[in-house]
Amino acid sequence: MGKQMTEMLKGTLEGIVLALLAVRPAYGYEITARLREQGFADIVEGTVYALLVRIERRGLVDVEKVPSEKGPPRKVYSLNTPGREYLEDFWGSWGFLADRLEQLRREADRAQEEGT
Amino acid sequence: MGKQMTEMLKGTLEGIVLALLAVRPAYGYEITARLREQGFADIVEGTVYALLVRIERRGLVDVEKVPSEKGPPRKVYSLNTPGREYLEDFWGSWGFLADRLEQLRREADRAQEEGT
DNA sequence: ACTGGTAGCTAGCAACACCAAGTACTAGCA
DNA sequence: TGCTAGTACTTGGTGTTGCTAGCTACCAGT
């Protein structure tokens, strides 16, 4: 979707994945697939795996290795209590930002109409 | 507001500044002050100035040097046609992201309630 | 033996916001 | 005159992040 999206995802992709895990536990390959389905077409596996390593190292998720019938074992991630708190903070920041931007958009649109 | 906000601002701060300039032309010091008023309390001047240099180099804004009564001359930035197009793209990306996140939030909340 | 799907990992890169310090101009005050 | 404070812009270095582009490993079907 272009460079704008790439930069915008910095910081939000983490929240997106945590939110996915809040719905239900999942493993990397699955998360990547779900993101692609939801329209994040060009998110690459490597990005997701690196992110998962990060949030695991920070103690936001619990990990369980589960054998798969069709390949190597899966690493299933599930949100734990610190992760849930962190996700709450994320929604707080996101809400603030979304509010500001919505307001700004209205102002910019109004200025646009007046200028026309 | 914490590290989450810092990372989230990557990519969106640029859009925010462009949107501010869409409302009306402004100079760096003024933009910083306006951002602070609007709740982005810990955005530092250095960040804004670097961003302005960037969007100028990309040709998204026109610049005019205007003398000030109380200090060095101001560099007044105004959005030009490429800048307006770029801002439109930004709103497109932002809208997509905001939609996804809103949907995700609903799903995550619902899962939360069912789990309780 | 080979291809393709599943599943995970990693080294190097570019972009961005932050930090910290600096320059320069003006006004006011001792 | 010297000092502070407000205005206004600049710059070098840092840490985090997503992307690129590869790699390993396991299994099923041809």
Tab-separated table of C-alpha atoms (C1' of nucleotides) in Angstrom:
chain	number	residue	atom	x	y	z
A	1	MET	CA	0.000	0.000	0.000
A	2	GLY	CA	2.932	2.313	-0.211
A	3	LYS	CA	5.421	3.981	2.036
A	4	GLN	CA	2.869	5.930	4.019
A	5	MET	CA	1.380	2.711	5.329
A	6	THR	CA	4.800	1.299	6.155
A	7	GLU	CA	5.579	4.234	8.388
A	8	MET	CA	2.128	4.287	9.899
A	9	LEU	CA	2.419	0.643	10.862
A	10	LYS	CA	5.397	1.416	13.034
A	11	GLY	CA	3.971	1.228	16.487
A	12	THR	CA	0.495	0.180	15.413
A	13	LEU	CA	1.353	-3.217	13.987
A	14	GLU	CA	2.393	-4.293	17.441
A	15	GLY	CA	-0.988	-3.256	18.811
A	16	ILE	CA	-2.749	-4.982	15.956
A	17	VAL	CA	-1.030	-8.278	16.671
A	18	LEU	CA	-1.683	-7.989	20.385
A	19	ALA	CA	-5.336	-7.324	19.623
A	20	LEU	CA	-5.455	-10.391	17.394
A	21	LEU	CA	-4.016	-12.428	20.254
A	22	ALA	CA	-6.605	-10.942	22.591
A	23	VAL	CA	-9.305	-12.462	20.391
A	24	ARG	CA	-7.638	-15.847	20.582
A	25	PRO	CA	-4.150	-17.397	20.797
A	26	ALA	CA	-2.371	-17.896	17.501
A	27	TYR	CA	0.965	-18.743	15.909
A	28	GLY	CA	3.094	-16.665	13.581
A	29	TYR	CA	2.188	-18.173	10.252
A	30	GLU	CA	-1.477	-17.936	11.136
A	31	ILE	CA	-1.189	-14.322	12.225
A	32	THR	CA	0.513	-13.384	8.977
A	33	ALA	CA	-2.241	-15.092	6.999
A	34	ARG	CA	-4.974	-13.357	8.992
A	35	LEU	CA	-3.354	-9.954	8.502
A	36	ARG	CA	-3.202	-10.587	4.767
A	37	GLU	CA	-6.870	-11.532	4.704
A	38	GLN	CA	-7.762	-8.374	6.543
A	39	GLY	CA	-6.201	-6.252	3.839
A	40	PHE	CA	-2.615	-5.845	4.991
A	41	ALA	CA	-1.580	-7.463	1.738
A	42	ASP	CA	2.125	-6.788	1.790
A	43	ILE	CA	2.986	-7.615	5.365
A	44	VAL	CA	5.754	-10.187	5.218
A	45	GLU	CA	6.312	-13.142	7.497
A	46	GLY	CA	9.697	-11.885	8.608
A	47	THR	CA	8.120	-8.741	10.025
A	48	VAL	CA	5.619	-10.693	12.072
A	49	TYR	CA	8.136	-13.161	13.431
A	50	ALA	CA	10.486	-10.397	14.513
A	51	LEU	CA	7.593	-8.654	16.244
A	52	LEU	CA	6.607	-11.841	18.051
A	53	VAL	CA	10.149	-12.343	19.311
A	54	ARG	CA	10.050	-8.785	20.617
A	55	ILE	CA	6.804	-9.033	22.524
A	56	GLU	CA	7.840	-12.401	23.924
A	57	ARG	CA	11.114	-10.940	25.195
A	58	ARG	CA	9.111	-8.180	26.852
A	59	GLY	CA	6.938	-10.697	28.627
A	60	LEU	CA	3.650	-9.638	27.035
A	61	VAL	CA	2.780	-13.110	25.782
A	62	ASP	CA	3.064	-16.738	26.835
A	63	VAL	CA	4.406	-19.268	24.358
A	64	GLU	CA	3.598	-22.915	23.860
A	65	LYS	CA	5.079	-25.244	21.288
A	66	VAL	CA	2.443	-27.331	19.570
A	67	PRO	CA	3.186	-30.051	16.966
A	68	SER	CA	1.631	-29.604	13.538
A	69	GLU	CA	0.512	-32.292	11.120
A	70	LYS	CA	1.751	-30.446	8.102
A	71	GLY	CA	5.148	-29.070	8.993
A	72	PRO	CA	7.406	-27.927	11.808
A	73	PRO	CA	5.952	-27.364	15.286
A	74	ARG	CA	3.964	-24.179	15.829
A	75	LYS	CA	4.769	-21.588	18.448
A	76	VAL	CA	1.404	-20.570	19.801
A	77	TYR	CA	1.343	-17.157	21.467
A	78	SER	CA	-1.287	-16.108	23.973
A	79	LEU	CA	-1.753	-12.748	25.662
A	80	ASN	CA	-0.980	-12.757	29.388
A	81	THR	CA	-1.847	-10.217	32.077
A	82	PRO	CA	0.984	-7.742	31.387
A	83	GLY	CA	0.150	-8.077	27.708
A	84	ARG	CA	-3.468	-7.210	28.365
A	85	GLU	CA	-2.425	-4.131	30.334
A	86	TYR	CA	-0.073	-3.098	27.568
A	87	LEU	CA	-2.877	-3.520	25.062
A	88	GLU	CA	-5.078	-1.272	27.190
A	89	ASP	CA	-2.371	1.409	27.066
A	90	PHE	CA	-2.175	0.950	23.338
A	91	TRP	CA	-5.899	1.542	22.940
A	92	GLY	CA	-5.521	4.652	25.070
A	93	SER	CA	-2.796	6.109	22.865
A	94	TRP	CA	-4.607	5.053	19.726
A	95	GLY	CA	-7.847	6.633	20.879
A	96	PHE	CA	-6.127	9.902	21.620
A	97	LEU	CA	-4.407	9.943	18.250
A	98	ALA	CA	-7.557	8.988	16.362
A	99	ASP	CA	-9.501	11.766	18.067
A	100	ARG	CA	-6.895	14.391	17.189
A	101	LEU	CA	-6.739	13.262	13.592
A	102	GLU	CA	-10.478	13.169	13.156
A	103	GLN	CA	-10.729	16.706	14.455
A	104	LEU	CA	-7.865	17.856	12.261
A	105	ARG	CA	-9.468	16.294	9.247
A	106	ARG	CA	-12.677	18.189	9.837
A	107	GLU	CA	-10.779	21.457	10.207
A	108	ALA	CA	-8.711	20.818	7.093
A	109	ASP	CA	-11.804	19.928	5.079
A	110	ARG	CA	-13.600	23.033	6.246
A	111	ALA	CA	-10.635	25.218	5.293
A	112	GLN	CA	-10.596	23.519	1.929
A	113	GLU	CA	-14.254	24.359	1.243
A	114	GLU	CA	-13.862	27.942	2.320
A	115	GLY	CA	-10.863	28.317	0.029
A	116	THR	CA	-12.817	27.042	-2.966
B	1	MET	CA	2.628	10.042	26.781
B	2	GLY	CA	5.032	7.177	26.668
B	3	LYS	CA	6.823	5.040	24.170
B	4	GLN	CA	3.691	3.741	22.502
B	5	MET	CA	2.827	7.227	21.327
B	6	THR	CA	6.352	7.834	20.091
B	7	GLU	CA	6.209	4.821	17.840
B	8	MET	CA	2.673	5.525	16.736
B	9	LEU	CA	3.647	9.013	15.660
B	10	LYS	CA	6.069	7.611	13.130
B	11	GLY	CA	4.360	8.273	9.856
B	12	THR	CA	1.338	9.989	11.343
B	13	LEU	CA	3.100	13.078	12.628
B	14	GLU	CA	3.941	13.933	9.048
B	15	GLY	CA	0.273	13.719	8.114
B	16	ILE	CA	-0.695	15.769	11.133
B	17	VAL	CA	1.659	18.584	10.165
B	18	LEU	CA	0.517	18.503	6.555
B	19	ALA	CA	-3.078	18.692	7.749
B	20	LEU	CA	-2.212	21.674	9.928
B	21	LEU	CA	-0.686	23.356	6.892
B	22	ALA	CA	-3.801	22.538	4.901
B	23	VAL	CA	-5.791	24.620	7.376
B	24	ARG	CA	-3.415	27.523	6.931
B	25	PRO	CA	0.286	28.227	6.313
B	26	ALA	CA	2.516	28.243	9.359
B	27	TYR	CA	6.131	28.269	10.528
B	28	GLY	CA	7.978	25.730	12.627
B	29	TYR	CA	7.862	27.365	16.014
B	30	GLU	CA	4.162	28.022	15.584
B	31	ILE	CA	3.450	24.446	14.521
B	32	THR	CA	5.267	23.098	17.547
B	33	ALA	CA	3.259	25.355	19.818
B	34	ARG	CA	-0.034	24.347	18.191
B	35	LEU	CA	0.789	20.660	18.541
B	36	ARG	CA	1.527	21.188	22.212
B	37	GLU	CA	-1.781	22.961	22.708
B	38	GLN	CA	-3.602	20.108	21.028
B	39	GLY	CA	-2.287	17.637	23.560
B	40	PHE	CA	0.943	16.435	22.015
B	41	ALA	CA	2.684	17.739	25.090
B	42	ASP	CA	6.102	16.199	24.650
B	43	ILE	CA	6.749	16.831	20.995
B	44	VAL	CA	10.082	18.568	20.738
B	45	GLU	CA	11.025	21.352	18.358
B	46	GLY	CA	13.837	19.335	16.844
B	47	THR	CA	11.384	16.723	15.654
B	48	VAL	CA	9.170	19.258	13.926
B	49	TYR	CA	12.005	21.106	12.242
B	50	ALA	CA	13.512	17.896	10.906
B	51	LEU	CA	10.111	16.915	9.557
B	52	LEU	CA	9.688	20.263	7.848
B	53	VAL	CA	13.075	19.945	6.161
B	54	ARG	CA	11.994	16.527	4.930
B	55	ILE	CA	8.697	17.560	3.400
B	56	GLU	CA	10.339	20.604	1.853
B	57	ARG	CA	12.997	18.432	0.232
B	58	ARG	CA	10.214	16.247	-1.142
B	59	GLY	CA	8.513	19.236	-2.690
B	60	LEU	CA	5.281	18.948	-0.701
B	61	VAL	CA	5.403	22.514	0.585
B	62	ASP	CA	6.392	25.986	-0.549
B	63	VAL	CA	8.570	28.065	1.721
B	64	GLU	CA	8.715	31.786	2.255
B	65	LYS	CA	11.021	33.650	4.579
B	66	VAL	CA	9.203	36.280	6.572
B	67	PRO	CA	10.904	38.683	9.025
B	68	SER	CA	9.728	38.561	12.629
B	69	GLU	CA	9.600	41.398	15.137
B	70	LYS	CA	10.746	39.238	18.006
B	71	GLY	CA	13.559	37.073	16.699
B	72	PRO	CA	15.091	35.486	13.651
B	73	PRO	CA	13.128	35.397	10.390
B	74	ARG	CA	10.354	32.812	10.156
B	75	LYS	CA	10.202	30.141	7.522
B	76	VAL	CA	6.549	29.986	6.583
B	77	TYR	CA	5.463	26.706	4.985
B	78	SER	CA	2.380	26.339	2.818
B	79	LEU	CA	0.949	23.212	1.247
B	80	ASN	CA	1.248	23.086	-2.551
B	81	THR	CA	-0.483	20.848	-5.076
B	82	PRO	CA	1.757	17.769	-4.690
B	83	GLY	CA	1.467	18.252	-0.955
B	84	ARG	CA	-2.307	18.248	-1.165
B	85	GLU	CA	-2.237	15.032	-3.180
B	86	TYR	CA	0.132	13.460	-0.697
B	87	LEU	CA	-2.189	14.478	2.114
B	88	GLU	CA	-5.076	12.808	0.300
B	89	ASP	CA	-3.056	9.583	0.150
B	90	PHE	CA	-2.321	9.951	3.806
B	91	TRP	CA	-6.013	10.207	4.653
B	92	GLY	CA	-6.597	7.109	2.545
B	93	SER	CA	-4.027	5.073	4.424
B	94	TRP	CA	-5.151	6.450	7.746
B	95	GLY	CA	-8.795	5.664	7.020
B	96	PHE	CA	-7.945	2.092	6.123
B	97	LEU	CA	-5.883	1.631	9.266
B	98	ALA	CA	-8.481	3.249	11.497
B	99	ASP	CA	-11.204	0.997	10.078
B	100	ARG	CA	-9.161	-2.158	10.674
B	101	LEU	CA	-8.323	-1.135	14.199
B	102	GLU	CA	-11.855	-0.191	15.086
B	103	GLN	CA	-13.069	-3.556	13.862
B	104	LEU	CA	-10.310	-5.371	15.714
B	105	ARG	CA	-11.142	-3.529	18.878
B	106	ARG	CA	-14.748	-4.624	18.707
B	107	GLU	CA	-13.715	-8.234	18.153
B	108	ALA	CA	-11.200	-8.141	20.980
B	109	ASP	CA	-13.736	-6.586	23.349
B	110	ARG	CA	-16.319	-9.180	22.437
B	111	ALA	CA	-13.843	-12.006	23.048
B	112	GLN	CA	-13.037	-10.417	26.381
B	113	GLU	CA	-16.662	-10.403	27.490
B	114	GLU	CA	-17.283	-13.952	26.407
B	115	GLY	CA	-14.212	-15.054	28.326
B	116	THR	CA	-15.454	-13.393	31.525
C	1	DA	C1'	14.196	-36.640	-6.797
C	2	DC	C1'	11.426	-32.576	-6.914
C	3	DT	C1'	7.992	-29.205	-6.120
C	4	DG	C1'	4.993	-26.729	-3.071
C	5	DG	C1'	2.770	-25.691	1.223
C	6	DT	C1'	3.578	-25.141	6.147
C	7	DA	C1'	6.381	-23.010	9.864
C	8	DG	C1'	10.034	-20.350	11.854
C	9	DC	C1'	14.494	-17.549	11.910
C	10	DT	C1'	17.927	-13.737	10.945
C	11	DA	C1'	21.380	-10.050	9.151
C	12	DG	C1'	21.418	-5.691	7.126
C	13	DC	C1'	18.919	-1.482	5.722
C	14	DA	C1'	16.180	2.968	5.682
C	15	DA	C1'	12.994	5.948	7.891
C	16	DC	C1'	11.480	8.216	11.734
C	17	DA	C1'	10.910	10.511	16.397
C	18	DC	C1'	13.746	11.710	20.229
C	19	DC	C1'	17.662	13.802	22.715
C	20	DA	C1'	20.859	17.333	23.430
C	21	DA	C1'	23.173	20.986	22.254
C	22	DG	C1'	24.041	24.905	19.593
C	23	DT	C1'	23.329	29.549	16.864
C	24	DA	C1'	21.005	34.014	16.195
C	25	DC	C1'	17.985	37.895	16.962
C	26	DT	C1'	15.263	40.980	20.067
C	27	DA	C1'	13.541	43.171	24.376
C	28	DG	C1'	13.802	44.205	29.092
C	29	DC	C1'	16.156	44.838	33.420
C	30	DA	C1'	19.917	45.658	36.688
D	1	DT	C1'	27.261	47.269	29.700
D	2	DG	C1'	26.088	42.491	30.994
D	3	DC	C1'	22.419	39.235	31.867
D	4	DT	C1'	18.229	36.760	31.243
D	5	DA	C1'	14.295	35.176	28.699
D	6	DG	C1'	11.532	34.490	24.721
D	7	DT	C1'	11.521	33.698	19.805
D	8	DA	C1'	13.082	30.893	15.846
D	9	DC	C1'	15.832	27.621	13.456
D	10	DT	C1'	19.671	23.867	12.987
D	11	DT	C1'	22.254	19.617	13.629
D	12	DG	C1'	24.686	15.199	15.120
D	13	DG	C1'	23.828	11.050	17.330
D	14	DT	C1'	20.617	7.289	19.273
D	15	DG	C1'	16.971	3.595	19.559
D	16	DT	C1'	13.002	1.454	17.636
D	17	DT	C1'	10.693	-0.306	13.887
D	18	DG	C1'	9.107	-2.522	9.471
D	19	DC	C1'	11.093	-4.160	5.158
D	20	DT	C1'	14.288	-6.898	2.140
D	21	DA	C1'	16.045	-11.042	1.179
D	22	DG	C1'	17.561	-14.623	2.258
D	23	DC	C1'	17.913	-19.215	5.081
D	24	DT	C1'	16.499	-23.959	7.631
D	25	DA	C1'	13.170	-27.646	8.426
D	26	DC	C1'	9.176	-30.793	7.981
D	27	DC	C1'	5.714	-33.141	5.207
D	28	DA	C1'	2.675	-34.706	1.069
D	29	DG	C1'	2.035	-35.492	-3.608
D	30	DT	C1'	3.964	-36.226	-8.288
